[in-house]
PDB file of C-alpha atoms and ligand atoms in Angstrom:
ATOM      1  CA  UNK A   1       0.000   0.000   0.000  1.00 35.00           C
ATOM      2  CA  UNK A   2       1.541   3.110  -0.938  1.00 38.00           C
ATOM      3  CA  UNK A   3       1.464   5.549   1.885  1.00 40.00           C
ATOM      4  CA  UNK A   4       2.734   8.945   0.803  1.00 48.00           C
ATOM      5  CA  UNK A   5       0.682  11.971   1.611  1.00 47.00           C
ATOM      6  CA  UNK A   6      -0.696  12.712  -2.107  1.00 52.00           C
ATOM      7  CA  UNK A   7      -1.165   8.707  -2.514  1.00 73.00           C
ATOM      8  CA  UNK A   8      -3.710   8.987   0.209  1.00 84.00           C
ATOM      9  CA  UNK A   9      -7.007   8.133  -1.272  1.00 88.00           C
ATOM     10  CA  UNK A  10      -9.317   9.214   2.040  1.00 89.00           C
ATOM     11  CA  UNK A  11      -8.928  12.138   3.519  1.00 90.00           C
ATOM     12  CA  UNK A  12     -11.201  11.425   6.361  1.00 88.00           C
ATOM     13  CA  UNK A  13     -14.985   9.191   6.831  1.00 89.00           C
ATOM     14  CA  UNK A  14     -16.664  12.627   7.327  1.00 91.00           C
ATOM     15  CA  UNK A  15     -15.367  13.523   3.957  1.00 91.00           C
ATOM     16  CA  UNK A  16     -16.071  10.115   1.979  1.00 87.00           C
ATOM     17  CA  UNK A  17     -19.609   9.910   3.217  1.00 86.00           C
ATOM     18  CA  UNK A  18     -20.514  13.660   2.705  1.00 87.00           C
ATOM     19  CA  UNK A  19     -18.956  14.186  -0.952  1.00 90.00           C
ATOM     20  CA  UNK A  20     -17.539  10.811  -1.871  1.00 85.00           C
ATOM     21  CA  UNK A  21     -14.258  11.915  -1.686  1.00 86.00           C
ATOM     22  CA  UNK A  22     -11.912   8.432  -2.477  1.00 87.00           C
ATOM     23  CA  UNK A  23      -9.107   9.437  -4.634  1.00 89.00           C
ATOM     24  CA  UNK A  24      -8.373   7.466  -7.527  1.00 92.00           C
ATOM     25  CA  UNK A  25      -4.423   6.103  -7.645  1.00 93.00           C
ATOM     26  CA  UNK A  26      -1.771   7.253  -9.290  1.00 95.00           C
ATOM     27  CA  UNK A  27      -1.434   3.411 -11.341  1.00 96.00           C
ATOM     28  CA  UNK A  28      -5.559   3.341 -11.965  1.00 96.00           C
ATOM     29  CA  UNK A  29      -5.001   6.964 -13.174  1.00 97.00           C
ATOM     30  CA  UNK A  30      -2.500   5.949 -15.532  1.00 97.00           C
ATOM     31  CA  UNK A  31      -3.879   2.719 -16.810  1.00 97.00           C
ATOM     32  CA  UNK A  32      -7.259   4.885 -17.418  1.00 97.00           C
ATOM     33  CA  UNK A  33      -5.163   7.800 -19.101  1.00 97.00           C
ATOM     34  CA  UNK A  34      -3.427   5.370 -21.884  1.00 97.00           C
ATOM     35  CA  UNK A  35      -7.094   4.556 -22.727  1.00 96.00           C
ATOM     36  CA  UNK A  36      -6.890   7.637 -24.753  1.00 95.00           C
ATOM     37  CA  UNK A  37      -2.855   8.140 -24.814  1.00 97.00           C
ATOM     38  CA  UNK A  38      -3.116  10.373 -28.025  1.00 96.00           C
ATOM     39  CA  UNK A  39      -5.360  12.506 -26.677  1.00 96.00           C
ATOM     40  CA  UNK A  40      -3.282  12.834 -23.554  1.00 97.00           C
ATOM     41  CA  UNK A  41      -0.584  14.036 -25.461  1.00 97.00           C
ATOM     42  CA  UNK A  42      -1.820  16.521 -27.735  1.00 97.00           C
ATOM     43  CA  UNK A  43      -0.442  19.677 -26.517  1.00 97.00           C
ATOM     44  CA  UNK A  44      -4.077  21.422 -26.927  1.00 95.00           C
ATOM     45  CA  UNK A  45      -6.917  18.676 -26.155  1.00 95.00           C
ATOM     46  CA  UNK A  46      -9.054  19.969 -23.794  1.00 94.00           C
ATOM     47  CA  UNK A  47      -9.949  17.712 -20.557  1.00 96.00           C
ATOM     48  CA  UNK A  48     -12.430  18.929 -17.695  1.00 96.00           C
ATOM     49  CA  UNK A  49     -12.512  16.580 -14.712  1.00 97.00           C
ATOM     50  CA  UNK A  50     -16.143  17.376 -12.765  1.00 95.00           C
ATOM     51  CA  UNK A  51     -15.286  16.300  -9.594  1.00 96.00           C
ATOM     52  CA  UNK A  52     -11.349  16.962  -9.948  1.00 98.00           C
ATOM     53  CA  UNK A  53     -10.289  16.277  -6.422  1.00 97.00           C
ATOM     54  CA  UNK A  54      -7.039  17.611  -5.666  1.00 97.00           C
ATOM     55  CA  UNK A  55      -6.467  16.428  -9.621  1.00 98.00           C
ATOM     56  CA  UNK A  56      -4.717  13.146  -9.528  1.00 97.00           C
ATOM     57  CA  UNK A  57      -6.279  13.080 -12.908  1.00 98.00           C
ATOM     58  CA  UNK A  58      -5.176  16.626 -14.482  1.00 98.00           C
ATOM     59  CA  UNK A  59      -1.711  16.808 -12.986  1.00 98.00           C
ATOM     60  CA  UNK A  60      -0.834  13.335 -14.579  1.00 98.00           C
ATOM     61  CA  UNK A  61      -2.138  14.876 -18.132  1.00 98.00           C
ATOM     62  CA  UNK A  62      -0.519  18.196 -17.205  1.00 98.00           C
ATOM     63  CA  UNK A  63       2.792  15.798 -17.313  1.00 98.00           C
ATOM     64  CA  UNK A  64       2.483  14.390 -19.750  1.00 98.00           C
ATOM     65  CA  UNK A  65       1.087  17.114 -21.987  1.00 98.00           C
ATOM     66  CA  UNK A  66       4.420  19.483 -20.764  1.00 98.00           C
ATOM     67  CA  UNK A  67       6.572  16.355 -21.609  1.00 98.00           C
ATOM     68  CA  UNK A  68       5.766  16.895 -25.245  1.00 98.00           C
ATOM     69  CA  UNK A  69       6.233  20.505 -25.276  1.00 98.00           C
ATOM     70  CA  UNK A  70       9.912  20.074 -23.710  1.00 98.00           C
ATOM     71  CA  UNK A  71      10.456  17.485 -26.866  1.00 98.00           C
ATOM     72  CA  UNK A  72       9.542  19.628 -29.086  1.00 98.00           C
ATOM     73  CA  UNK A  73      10.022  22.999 -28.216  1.00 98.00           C
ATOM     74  CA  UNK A  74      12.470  22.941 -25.225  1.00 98.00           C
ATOM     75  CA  UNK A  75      15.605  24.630 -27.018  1.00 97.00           C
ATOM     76  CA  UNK A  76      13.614  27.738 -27.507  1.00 98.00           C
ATOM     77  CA  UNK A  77      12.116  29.854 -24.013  1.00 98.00           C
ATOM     78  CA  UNK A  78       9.350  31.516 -26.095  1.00 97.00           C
ATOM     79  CA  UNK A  79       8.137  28.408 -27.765  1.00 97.00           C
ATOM     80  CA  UNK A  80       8.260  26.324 -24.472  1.00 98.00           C
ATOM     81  CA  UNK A  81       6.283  29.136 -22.591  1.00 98.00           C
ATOM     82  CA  UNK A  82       3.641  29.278 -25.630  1.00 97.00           C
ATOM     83  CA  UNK A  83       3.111  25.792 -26.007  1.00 98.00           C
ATOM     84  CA  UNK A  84       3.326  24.968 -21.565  1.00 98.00           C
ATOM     85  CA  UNK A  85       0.758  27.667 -21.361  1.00 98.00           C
ATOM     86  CA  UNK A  86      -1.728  26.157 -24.615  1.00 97.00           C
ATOM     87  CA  UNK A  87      -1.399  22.851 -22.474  1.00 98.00           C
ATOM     88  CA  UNK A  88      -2.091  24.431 -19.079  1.00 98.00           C
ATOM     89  CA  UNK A  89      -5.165  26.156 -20.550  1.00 98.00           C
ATOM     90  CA  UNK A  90      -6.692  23.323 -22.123  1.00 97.00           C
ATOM     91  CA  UNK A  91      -7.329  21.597 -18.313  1.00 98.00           C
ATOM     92  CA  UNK A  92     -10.405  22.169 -16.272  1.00 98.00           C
ATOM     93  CA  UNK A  93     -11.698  20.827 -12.937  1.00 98.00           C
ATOM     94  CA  UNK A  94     -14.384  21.648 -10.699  1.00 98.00           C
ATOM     95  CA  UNK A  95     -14.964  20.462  -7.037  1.00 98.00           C
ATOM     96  CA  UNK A  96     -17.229  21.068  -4.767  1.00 97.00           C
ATOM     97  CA  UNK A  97     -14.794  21.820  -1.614  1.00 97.00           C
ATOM     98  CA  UNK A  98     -12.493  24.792  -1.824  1.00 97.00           C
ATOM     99  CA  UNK A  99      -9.509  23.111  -0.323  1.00 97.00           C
ATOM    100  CA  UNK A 100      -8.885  20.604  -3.074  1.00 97.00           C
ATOM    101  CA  UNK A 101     -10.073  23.806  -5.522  1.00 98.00           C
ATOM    102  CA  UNK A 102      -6.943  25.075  -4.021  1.00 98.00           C
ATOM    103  CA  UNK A 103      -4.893  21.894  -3.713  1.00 98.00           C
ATOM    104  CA  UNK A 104      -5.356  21.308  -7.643  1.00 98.00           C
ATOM    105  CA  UNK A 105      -4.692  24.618  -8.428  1.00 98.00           C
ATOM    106  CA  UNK A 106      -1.043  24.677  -6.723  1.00 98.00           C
ATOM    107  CA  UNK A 107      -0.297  21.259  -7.960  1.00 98.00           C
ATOM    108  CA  UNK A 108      -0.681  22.121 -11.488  1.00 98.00           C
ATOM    109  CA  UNK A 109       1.345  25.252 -10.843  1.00 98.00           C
ATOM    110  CA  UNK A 110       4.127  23.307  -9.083  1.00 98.00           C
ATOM    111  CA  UNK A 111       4.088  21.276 -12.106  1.00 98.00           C
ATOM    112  CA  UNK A 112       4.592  23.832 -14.616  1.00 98.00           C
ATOM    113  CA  UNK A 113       6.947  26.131 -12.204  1.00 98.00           C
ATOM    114  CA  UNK A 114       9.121  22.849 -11.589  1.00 98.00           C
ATOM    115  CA  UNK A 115       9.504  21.700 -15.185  1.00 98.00           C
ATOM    116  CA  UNK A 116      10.128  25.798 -16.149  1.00 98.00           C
ATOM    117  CA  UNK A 117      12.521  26.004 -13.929  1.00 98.00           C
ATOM    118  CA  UNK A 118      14.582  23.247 -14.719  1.00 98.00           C
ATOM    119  CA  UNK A 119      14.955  23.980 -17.962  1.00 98.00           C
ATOM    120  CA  UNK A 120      15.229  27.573 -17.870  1.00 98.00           C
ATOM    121  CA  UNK A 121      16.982  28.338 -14.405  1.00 97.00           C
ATOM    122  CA  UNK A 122      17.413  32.192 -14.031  1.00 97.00           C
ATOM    123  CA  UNK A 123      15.714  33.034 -16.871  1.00 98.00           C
ATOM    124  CA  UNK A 124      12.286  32.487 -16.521  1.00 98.00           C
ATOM    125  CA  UNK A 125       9.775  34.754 -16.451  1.00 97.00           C
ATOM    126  CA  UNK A 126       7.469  36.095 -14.119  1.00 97.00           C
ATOM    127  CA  UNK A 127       4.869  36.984 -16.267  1.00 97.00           C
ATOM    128  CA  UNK A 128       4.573  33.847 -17.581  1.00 98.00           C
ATOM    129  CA  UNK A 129       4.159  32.392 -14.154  1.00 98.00           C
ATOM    130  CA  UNK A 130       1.105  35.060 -13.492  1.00 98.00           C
ATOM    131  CA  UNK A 131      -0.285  33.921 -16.880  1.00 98.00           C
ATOM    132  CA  UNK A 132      -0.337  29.885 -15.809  1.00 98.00           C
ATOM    133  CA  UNK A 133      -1.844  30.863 -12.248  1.00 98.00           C
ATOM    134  CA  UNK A 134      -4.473  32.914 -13.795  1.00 98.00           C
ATOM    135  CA  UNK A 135      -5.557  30.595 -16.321  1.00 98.00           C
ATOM    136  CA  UNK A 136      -5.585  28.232 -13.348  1.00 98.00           C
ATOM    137  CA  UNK A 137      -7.494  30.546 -11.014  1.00 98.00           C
ATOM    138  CA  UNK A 138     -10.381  30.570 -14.052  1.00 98.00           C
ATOM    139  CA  UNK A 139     -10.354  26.844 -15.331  1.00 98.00           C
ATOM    140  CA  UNK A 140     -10.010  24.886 -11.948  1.00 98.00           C
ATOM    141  CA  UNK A 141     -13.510  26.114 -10.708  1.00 98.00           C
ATOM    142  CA  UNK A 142     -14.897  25.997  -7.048  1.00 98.00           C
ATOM    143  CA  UNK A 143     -18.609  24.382  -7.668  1.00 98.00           C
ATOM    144  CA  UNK A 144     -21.231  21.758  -7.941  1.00 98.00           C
ATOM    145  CA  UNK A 145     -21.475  20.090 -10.877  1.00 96.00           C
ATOM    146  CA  UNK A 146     -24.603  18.968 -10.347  1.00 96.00           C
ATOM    147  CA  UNK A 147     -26.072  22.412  -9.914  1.00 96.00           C
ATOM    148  CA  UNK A 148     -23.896  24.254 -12.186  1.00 96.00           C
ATOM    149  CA  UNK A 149     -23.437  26.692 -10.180  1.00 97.00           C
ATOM    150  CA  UNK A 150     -20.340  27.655  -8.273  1.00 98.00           C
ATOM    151  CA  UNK A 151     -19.713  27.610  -4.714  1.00 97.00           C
ATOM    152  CA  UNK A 152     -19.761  30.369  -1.751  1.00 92.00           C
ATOM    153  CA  UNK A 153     -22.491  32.910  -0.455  1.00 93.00           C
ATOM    154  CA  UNK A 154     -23.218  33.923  -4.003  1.00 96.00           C
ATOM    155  CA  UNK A 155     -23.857  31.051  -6.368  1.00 97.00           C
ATOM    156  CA  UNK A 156     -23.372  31.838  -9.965  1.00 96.00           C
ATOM    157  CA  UNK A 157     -23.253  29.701 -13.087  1.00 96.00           C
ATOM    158  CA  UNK A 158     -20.179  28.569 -13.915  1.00 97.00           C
ATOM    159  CA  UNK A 159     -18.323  29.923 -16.458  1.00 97.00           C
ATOM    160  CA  UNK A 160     -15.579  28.415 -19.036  1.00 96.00           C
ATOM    161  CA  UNK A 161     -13.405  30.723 -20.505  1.00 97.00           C
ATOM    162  CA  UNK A 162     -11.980  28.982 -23.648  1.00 96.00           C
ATOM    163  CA  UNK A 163      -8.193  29.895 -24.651  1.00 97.00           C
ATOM    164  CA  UNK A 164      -7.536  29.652 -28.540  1.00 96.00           C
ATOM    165  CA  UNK A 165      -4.263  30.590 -30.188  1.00 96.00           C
ATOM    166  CA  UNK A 166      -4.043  32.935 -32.848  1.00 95.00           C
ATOM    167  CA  UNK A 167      -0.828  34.207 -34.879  1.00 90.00           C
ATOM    168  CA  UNK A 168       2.006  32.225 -32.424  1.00 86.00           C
ATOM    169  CA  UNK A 169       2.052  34.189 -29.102  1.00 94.00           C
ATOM    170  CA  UNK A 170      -1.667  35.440 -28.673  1.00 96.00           C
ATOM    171  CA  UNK A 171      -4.262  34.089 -27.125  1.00 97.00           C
ATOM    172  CA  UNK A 172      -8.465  34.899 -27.402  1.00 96.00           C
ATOM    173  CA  UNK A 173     -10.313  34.529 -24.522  1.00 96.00           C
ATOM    174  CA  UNK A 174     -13.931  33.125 -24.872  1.00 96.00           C
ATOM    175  CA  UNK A 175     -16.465  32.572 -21.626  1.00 96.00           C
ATOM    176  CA  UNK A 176     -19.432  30.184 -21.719  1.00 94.00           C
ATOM    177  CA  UNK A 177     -21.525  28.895 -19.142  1.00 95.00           C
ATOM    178  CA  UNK A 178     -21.351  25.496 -18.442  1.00 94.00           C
ATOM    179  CA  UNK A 179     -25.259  25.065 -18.334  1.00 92.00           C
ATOM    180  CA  UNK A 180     -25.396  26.598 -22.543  1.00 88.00           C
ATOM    181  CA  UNK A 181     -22.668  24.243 -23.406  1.00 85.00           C
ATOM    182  CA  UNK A 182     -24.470  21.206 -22.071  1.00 85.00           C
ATOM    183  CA  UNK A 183     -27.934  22.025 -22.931  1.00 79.00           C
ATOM    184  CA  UNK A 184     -26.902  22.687 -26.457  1.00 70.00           C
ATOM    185  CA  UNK A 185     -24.611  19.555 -26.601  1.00 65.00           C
ATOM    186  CA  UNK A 186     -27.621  17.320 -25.150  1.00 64.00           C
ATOM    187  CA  UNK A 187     -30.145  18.366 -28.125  1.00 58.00           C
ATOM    188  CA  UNK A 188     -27.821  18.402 -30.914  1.00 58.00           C
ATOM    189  CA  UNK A 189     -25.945  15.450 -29.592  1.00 61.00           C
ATOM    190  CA  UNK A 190     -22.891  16.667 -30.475  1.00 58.00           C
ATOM    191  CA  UNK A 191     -19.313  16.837 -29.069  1.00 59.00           C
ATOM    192  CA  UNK A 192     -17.987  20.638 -27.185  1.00 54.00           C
ATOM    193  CA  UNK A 193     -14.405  22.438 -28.390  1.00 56.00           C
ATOM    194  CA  UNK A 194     -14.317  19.230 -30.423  1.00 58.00           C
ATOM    195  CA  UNK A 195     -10.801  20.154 -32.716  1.00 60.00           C
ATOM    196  CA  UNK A 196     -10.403  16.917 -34.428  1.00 60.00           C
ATOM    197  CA  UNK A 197     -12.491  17.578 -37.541  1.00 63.00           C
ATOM    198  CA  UNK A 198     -15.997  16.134 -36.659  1.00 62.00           C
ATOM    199  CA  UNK A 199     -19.377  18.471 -36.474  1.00 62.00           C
ATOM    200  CA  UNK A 200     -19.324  20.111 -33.577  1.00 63.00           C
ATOM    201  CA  UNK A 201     -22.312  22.137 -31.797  1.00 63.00           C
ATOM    202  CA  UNK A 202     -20.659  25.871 -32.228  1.00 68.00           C
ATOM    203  CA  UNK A 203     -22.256  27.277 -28.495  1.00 76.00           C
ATOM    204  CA  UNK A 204     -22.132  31.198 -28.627  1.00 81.00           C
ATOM    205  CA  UNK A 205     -20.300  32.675 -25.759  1.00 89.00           C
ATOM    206  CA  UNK A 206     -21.291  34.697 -22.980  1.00 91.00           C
ATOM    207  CA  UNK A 207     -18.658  37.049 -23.454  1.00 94.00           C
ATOM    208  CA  UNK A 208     -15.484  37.704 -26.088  1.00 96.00           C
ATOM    209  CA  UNK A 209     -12.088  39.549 -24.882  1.00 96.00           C
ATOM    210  CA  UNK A 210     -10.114  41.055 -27.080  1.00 95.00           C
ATOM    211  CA  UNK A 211      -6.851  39.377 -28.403  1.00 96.00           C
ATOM    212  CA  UNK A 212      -4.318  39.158 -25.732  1.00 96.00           C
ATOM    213  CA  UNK A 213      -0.611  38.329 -25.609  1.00 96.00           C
ATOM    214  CA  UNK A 214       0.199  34.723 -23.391  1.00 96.00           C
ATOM    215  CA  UNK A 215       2.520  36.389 -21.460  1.00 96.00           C
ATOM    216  CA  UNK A 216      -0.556  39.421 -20.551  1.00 96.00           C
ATOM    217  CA  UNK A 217      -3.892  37.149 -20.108  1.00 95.00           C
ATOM    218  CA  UNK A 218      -3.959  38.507 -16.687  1.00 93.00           C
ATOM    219  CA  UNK A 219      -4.010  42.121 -17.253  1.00 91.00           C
ATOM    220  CA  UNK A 220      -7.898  41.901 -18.227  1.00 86.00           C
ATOM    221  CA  UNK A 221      -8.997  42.140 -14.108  1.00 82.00           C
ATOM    222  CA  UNK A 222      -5.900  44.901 -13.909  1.00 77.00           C
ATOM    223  CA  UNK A 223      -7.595  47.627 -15.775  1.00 65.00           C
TER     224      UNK A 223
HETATM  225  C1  SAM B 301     -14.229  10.235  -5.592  1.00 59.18           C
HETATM  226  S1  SAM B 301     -13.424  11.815  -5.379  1.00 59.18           S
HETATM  227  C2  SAM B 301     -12.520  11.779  -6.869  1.00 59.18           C
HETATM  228  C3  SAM B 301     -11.456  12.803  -7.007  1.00 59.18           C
HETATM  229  C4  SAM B 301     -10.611  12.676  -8.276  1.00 59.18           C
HETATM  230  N1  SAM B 301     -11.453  12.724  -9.444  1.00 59.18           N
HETATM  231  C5  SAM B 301      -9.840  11.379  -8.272  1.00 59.18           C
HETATM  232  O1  SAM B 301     -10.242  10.464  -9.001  1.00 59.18           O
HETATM  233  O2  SAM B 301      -8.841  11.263  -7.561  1.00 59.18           O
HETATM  234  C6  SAM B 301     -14.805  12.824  -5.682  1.00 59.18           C
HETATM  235  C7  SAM B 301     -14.560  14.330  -5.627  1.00 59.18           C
HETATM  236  O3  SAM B 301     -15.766  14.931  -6.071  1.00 59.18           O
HETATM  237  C8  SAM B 301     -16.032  16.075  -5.304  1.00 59.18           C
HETATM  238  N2  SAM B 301     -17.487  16.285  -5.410  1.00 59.18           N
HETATM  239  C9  SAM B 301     -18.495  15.616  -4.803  1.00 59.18           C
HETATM  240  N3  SAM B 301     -19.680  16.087  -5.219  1.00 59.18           N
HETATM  241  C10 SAM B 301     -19.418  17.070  -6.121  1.00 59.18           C
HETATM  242  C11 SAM B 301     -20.232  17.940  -6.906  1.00 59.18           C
HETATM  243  N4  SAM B 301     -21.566  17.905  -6.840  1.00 59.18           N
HETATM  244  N5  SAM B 301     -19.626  18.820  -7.724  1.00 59.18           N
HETATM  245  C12 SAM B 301     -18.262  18.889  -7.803  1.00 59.18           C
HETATM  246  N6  SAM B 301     -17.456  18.095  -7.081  1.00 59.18           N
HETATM  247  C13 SAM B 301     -18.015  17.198  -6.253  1.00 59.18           C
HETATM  248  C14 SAM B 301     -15.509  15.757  -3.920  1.00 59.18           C
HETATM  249  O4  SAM B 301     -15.203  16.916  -3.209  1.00 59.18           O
HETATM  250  C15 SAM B 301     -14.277  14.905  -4.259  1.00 59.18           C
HETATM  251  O5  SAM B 301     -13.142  15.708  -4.322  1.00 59.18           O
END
């Protein structure tokens, strides 16, 4: 039995019987990940995990996503930090308490941060850190995914904001609610952000941004 802190799969029996909370192992995680291998390694396929946990499931495809971005792109700083951000923003989670909202956030940051560093010591860049934990503060989302709302005195529906590159280093913003997206998916049957070709339902967002550069995504709330 493994027995290291983030190989715990209970927290606690208050915490299993009031949200289900069993984490799934790093092996199962794995075996269920090469299921769809290819997908887990395409730099930009999108993956939202409902119930994310403290992401034993998006850190693994954060891994390996940032493993092919080092292969291909890790002799140049500019390409890595594109491509490590693309595969950063294409992972969303939701869960329903706000410490493993938190816990998945700064485990996909460590993730990025630790791979960054190592390959590009003293000179990495700052602003590309801000630009991975604010794409991280908007896709890992604290809320029910049964309600569709998110969490806290104020429930709103939750919101997707979809990252697309255009022209190399920027990125377009797009926000939908997850409610739209599913409604419309149901009735036309039809896959979301689907980018290998097929018919996809085209959902119209709640809200466009302008064009932003990757290394600036988080100026938006600034102004
Ligand atoms: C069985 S754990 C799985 C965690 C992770 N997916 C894994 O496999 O390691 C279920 C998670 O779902 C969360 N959860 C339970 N009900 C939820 C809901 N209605 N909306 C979002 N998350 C929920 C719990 O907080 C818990 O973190």
């Amino acid at each position: 039995m493994v027995s290291t802190k983030q190989e715990k799969q209970v927290v606690s029996r208050r915490r299993v019987a009031d949200h289900g909370e069993v984490y799934t192992s790093k092996r199962e995680v794995n075996a269920m990940l090469d299921l769809v291998k290819s997908e887990t390694e395409r730099i930009d396929s999108r993956f939202l995990e409902p119930a994310c946990g403290t992401g034993n499931f998006l850190t693994e495809i954060l891994e390996r996503k940032l493993r092919v971005v080092e292969a291909r792109y890790g002799k140049s700083q500019l390409d890595y930090e594109r491509y490590a951000i693309l595969a950063v923003s294409s992972i969303y989670g939701i869960d329903i308490q706000e410490d493993n909202v938190q816990q998945c956030r700064q485990r996909l940051f460590g993730i990025f941060d630790l791979n960054y560093l190592r390959l590009f010591k003293n000179k990495t860049n700052d602003n590309c850190r801000e630009s991975v934990r604010y794409i991280l503060e908007r896709n890992i989302i604290h809320g029910d995914a049964l309600s569709l709302k998110t969490m806290g005195d104020n429930p709103k529906p939750i919101v997707f904001s979809e990252w697309s590159p255009v022209n190399g280093s920027m990125l377009k913003r797009r926000d939908f609610t997850f409610h739209g997206l599913l409604e419309h998916a149901a009735i036309k049957e039809l896959p979301l952000f689907s980018d290998l070709g097929e018919d996809v339902f085209i959902p119209t967002p709640e809200k466009e941004y302008p064009l932003s550069h990757f290394l600036e995504v988080a100026d938006v709330d600034k102004h």
